[in-house]
Amino acid sequence: MTVFAAEGLTVDIGGRRIVHGIDCAIPAGRCLALVGESGSGKSQSCFAPFGLSVGVAGGSAILNGEQLVGASEARLRRLRGRDVGFVFQQPLTALTPHLTVGKMLSEAWRQAGAPRPGRAEMVAALERVGIEQAADRLDQYPHRLSGGQRQRVAIAMAIAHRPKLLVADEPTTALDAVLRADMMRLLDRLRAEEGMAMLLVSHDLASVADHADEALVLRDGRMIEAGPAPMLLRAPTSDYARALIAASPRLTDPPPPLGPVGPPLIEASGVSVSFERPGWRRGRVTAVDDAALTIAEGEALALVGRSGSGKSTLGRAIARLGPIDAGAVRFAGAPLPDRKAMRPADRAALQPVFQDPIASLDPLWRVADVIAEPLRNLQPDLDAAAVAAKVAAALAEVDLDPALADRRPAALSGGQAQRIAIARALIASPKMLLLDEATSALDTLVAGTVLDLLGRLQRTRGLSILMITHDLAVARRLCHRVAVIDAGRIIEEGPMEAVISAPRHTVTQKLVAASA
Amino acid sequence: MFHLLRRRLFTALPTLAAVIILSFGLMRVAPGGPFDGERPLDPATRDALMATYGLDRPLPEQIGLYLWRLAHGDFGPSLVYRDFSVTDLIAKGLPVSLTLGGWALLLAFVLGLAAGIIAAARSGTAIDRAIMFATTVLTALPSFVVGPLLALLFGLRLGWLPVSGWADGDAAHLVLPVIALALPYAGAIAKLARAGLASVLAQDHIRAARSRGLSATRILIVHALRPALVPVASYLGPAAAGLLTGAVVIETVFGLPGLGRYFVQGALNRDYPLVLGVVVIYATLIVLFNLIADLTYGWLDPRTRDA
Amino acid sequence: MRLSLPLCLVALIALTALLGPFLIHWPYDAIDWNAVRAEPFAAGHVMGTDSVGRDLLARTLVGTRVTLGVATAAALVALIVGVAWGAVGGWCGGRIDEAMMRIVDALYALPFMFVVILLMVVFGRSILLVFIGIGLVEWLTMARVVRGQVLTLKNRPFALAAEAAGARPFAIVARHILPNLAGVAIAYLLLTVPQVVMIESFLSFLGLGVQEPMTSLGILIKDGADDMDVAPHALFLPGMVLIAILVCLTIAGEKLRDRMTA
C-alpha cells in the first residue's frame, strides 16, 4: 500500500520555483532516498508539502490518501501529529532547551491523543532507540546529552505517535563519523518494526544506497535520475549521478598516484596543549597529550580523529596558530619560533586553509586584497602592478576567473571562497599547507574538485601537507601516511594503505568502517 | 549558576562600598558646606556644629564611623531637617517610592509582555508594525513630558483623577504617576520580548515542535516564551535603576513625598547624610534586582546553570 | 532606504537649529515686555512667547542646538571610551578582560544618575561637565557590545588567516577587527544619542543642567509643563522637537543594529 505519493510536486519560494516537479511513491515499510547537493531543493521538497518551510507546494502530494497541497495549516498540523514524523539534521538544536527529555516525550505522546504515559513506558521508548540509563535521562535537559543521544531522543519523539511515514533530513550528517552507521541501523530497525515508510534526504548517494530501496537524484530542483538504489549506485545512467558517485571517495577505490617524498620538513615532538576548564570548576583539560609528528618534504600526512579528539588543536599548535603548553617543533632542521615571535618569513613557509570558506575571508575586503595580504606583510615594498600580477597568477593557479578579484566574499560560492583561501596560502610560496577540514564544509562535487586541485598543487609544487580530517576516505585521496588521534593522544601511525587494510586500534577500526 | 551568584555577590559588596566611599568623598571635597546658609554663622557656632556632626575628624575616620553605624541600621542625623534622623526620613520616603516603583514595574512588565507576545505572534502584519511603532514612541517619550500631559488631560481637563499629592497612598492618586512612570519601560520590555521571541521562533527546535503537530499557541507559550524572556530578565536590573531615577522626576511632577525628592533636596542643600543614605538605599535596590534577574536565568534557560 | 528617512529628519532638525537663530528677528534671551505669554502668531512671535516674554521659536532653536550639541559630544565620549575599553578587553582576553568587565559590571550597578547629580552639585553646573558626566555613564553598554564583537571576530578564521599571513596583532585589530565592528558601534552610537538627550533634558528639568538664560529642550519642557494649564503652546513645540529627535534616532539606530547583527 502506498503511504506517500508525489506527482508533479513543485515548490515556490517568494514566487520563484525551487522544485520543478517530482514524482515518487513510497509503499509501507520501504525507504526512498532523495539525493542532491545543497540548493538542489531536496529538503524543500519534503518539508513544503507538510507546511514546515516557507516554500509553497504545488502539484500533488498525497499522504495516506489525503491531498497535502492546498490543505489548511490546521489540517496539516493534525496530519503532522498523526501520520508523519520528522527527524532533522541538527540534533544539537532540535530539542527545546528548557524542557526535560521526559516532559518533551510526554508531550509528543499526548498530542497524538494518547493518555499521559507512565515513566516505565517512557523509559521503554528511550531504550528502544538505544539510549542507555534511560530512567536518568528522563529528568535531564537536552544540553546534558551528547549529539548522538539527542538525535535518538528526537527519533523517539518523532515515532511516539506511530506515524506511517518518517521523514529524515540528513539525520546523520551532523554526527561523528563513527556514530553514523549506528544511527542508520537504528532507523532501519524501527522502520521494519513499525512498518513505516521512510523518506530519507541525503547529499551522499553512496552512503544511503545500503539503506534505501529506491533513490531519486535531484539537481537544481529537477529530477535527474530515479530507480532502485543499489542499481543507481552501481550503474548510474546520468552523467550527474556518475559524477556525484565518483566525487564521494570510498576506501574501496584504487589508491591514487602520489608524489615523491624527500627528507623531513616538520619534526614535532612532545606537544601538549591544555585549556582552562569551562564553567566554575577549576583546573585544566588536556586536549593534546605528548604528541609527536614528522612530515617529510613533498609528503602529505593525514591527522585523523573523531570530533573532539584534539586533531585541530594539535595541527594549530604545530603551525603556531594556537596555544601550546610544551613541545618542540623543528622546521627544515631549525627550531620554529614561538607563536608571538613568528616573523612574516616564518609564517610564509607554513600556510593554513580552514574549514569554513566564507568565514576565512574578511567580509569587507575585496578578493584581490585578501589574496595579497601575505604579500603586504612579506614584501611591503612591492608596487601595485606587481601585486596585481601575482594575484592574477594565483587566481589562475586555483582555476578561478581573474574577474573575481574585484568581488567581496559575500558574492562568492563556498567552492570559490575556498579556492581563494588556497590562493592566499599559495601566494606566500609556502613549503607546507595545513588543511584543517578544508573540504568538509563543501558539497560533494565541489569538495572533489578542490581535493583534485590540492593533489595537483602538492605534486607540482612539491608541497608538504598536514591534512586534518575525520574522513579516512577523503584523506586517502591525498595522503601518503596517516596518524590517528584519539583523546589527545596519537594511537596509531603508518602508511595509509597499511593502516586502512589492517587497523590495529579499535578507534581506527571504527573510522575505517565508517568510511567503507 | 552558583558560580554566577557568587560572582555577583562578590561584585555587589565592593560596588556598594565603592558607591558609599565615592559619594562620601565627593560631598566632602565640594566647596561649601551645609551650614553656609544665607546668613553666615559665627565661627564658634559653626565649629561646634561641625564637631557635633563629626565633620571635623579626618575623612577616613568619618567614612569608617559611617560604615560602622550603617551596619547597625543608623544612617546618621540629617543636617537640614534638624528634627529628623536620616533613618526617619528614609522610613517616610521609601514606602512611597517602593509603592510607586513596584506598581510601575508590574504594569510595565504585564503591558510590555502582552504587547511583545502579540507583536511576535502576528509578526509582519499591520498589528505588529503598529505595536512596534508605538513602543518606539513610548520609549522615546520622557516621563517629564508624559507626566504633565497626563495630568493636563485626565486631571485638569477631564477632572477624573487627582493630579498631585500622596494622600496616604490613596489609589486614585497613584494612577497617573504609575502610568507615566511605567510607559517607557513597558515599551522597552515589549521590544525586548518581541525580539527575543522572534529569534527563538526562528530556531530549529521550534520547527521540530511544529513537526510534531503542536498548536501554534502551545509552541509560543511552552516552547518559545521562556528562553525569549532572557533579555527581558537582564533588563530588569537597569529597569529597576531607571524606575528609581525616573521616580525622581515623577515625584517632582506629581508632588509625591518619595525618596527621590529627598535626594534632590538633600543634594541641593548639601545634606550629606541624607544624600548618602538615599544613595545607599538605591544602590542596594539595584544590586538586589540584578541578583533576582540572575536567579531567573537558570529557570528561563537551563543551559546557563552549567555555565 | 527606511534607514535614511529618520536620519534625514534629524539632520534637518539639526540644520534648522544651527542656522535658524540667524534668520529670526528675536534673540533667544531678549524679553518682549509687550508680549508675555503671547499666543502663537501674536505680536510677531510665530510660536508665541514664554512666561517672561521671550520668543519661543528662538528659544526652541537654541535649546535644540544645545541639547543636540551636548548629546553628540557625550555620545562621542562614550564611543571613544567604550570602543577602546571593549576592544582592549576583548582582544587581550583572560584576566585583563575579566578584570575590565568586572569593573563594567560594578559600574552598571551604580545609581549613575545620582552620581551625575552629585557631580553637578559638587562642581557647579557647566555644560562641559554635563556632557563629560553623561558620556562617562553611557560608555558601559558600548564597551560590552564592542567586547562581544571583538571576541567573536578574533576567533573567526579570517583573523587567524591574517595572523598566518604575517600580520602583527595591531594590524589585525586595525585592519580586520575594528572595520568589521564599525557598523555595530555606529548603530549603538545612534542609540546612545537619544539616551544622552534624555539624561540632559532630565538634568535640566531638575534644574541641574544648563543655566538660565541659556536654555535646552529639557528646560523649555519644564517651563512649559509648569505653565501648561494657561499656555499649553509653550510645551508643544519643544516637546515635539524632543520626541521627533528621540524617535528618529531610536528607529535609525535599531534598524542599523538589526542589520549589522543579523
Coordinates of C-alpha atoms in Angstrom, one line a residue, chain A residues 48-52 66-80, chain B residues 210:
Chain A
A48 CA 7.0 22.3 2.0
P49 CA 4.1 19.9 1.4
F50 CA 3.8 19.5 5.2
G51 CA 3.8 23.2 5.8
L52 CA 7.2 23.2 7.6
E66 CA -5.1 12.8 1.8
Q67 CA -4.0 15.6 -0.5
L68 CA -1.4 17.8 1.2
V69 CA -1.1 20.5 -1.5
G70 CA -3.5 23.3 -0.7
A71 CA -4.6 21.8 2.7
S72 CA -5.1 24.4 5.6
E73 CA -2.5 24.8 8.3
A74 CA -4.9 23.3 10.8
R75 CA -5.3 20.2 8.7
L76 CA -1.6 19.9 8.1
R77 CA -0.9 20.3 11.8
R78 CA -3.2 17.4 12.6
L79 CA -1.6 15.3 9.9
R80 CA 1.9 16.1 11.3
Chain B
R210 CA 5.8 22.2 14.7

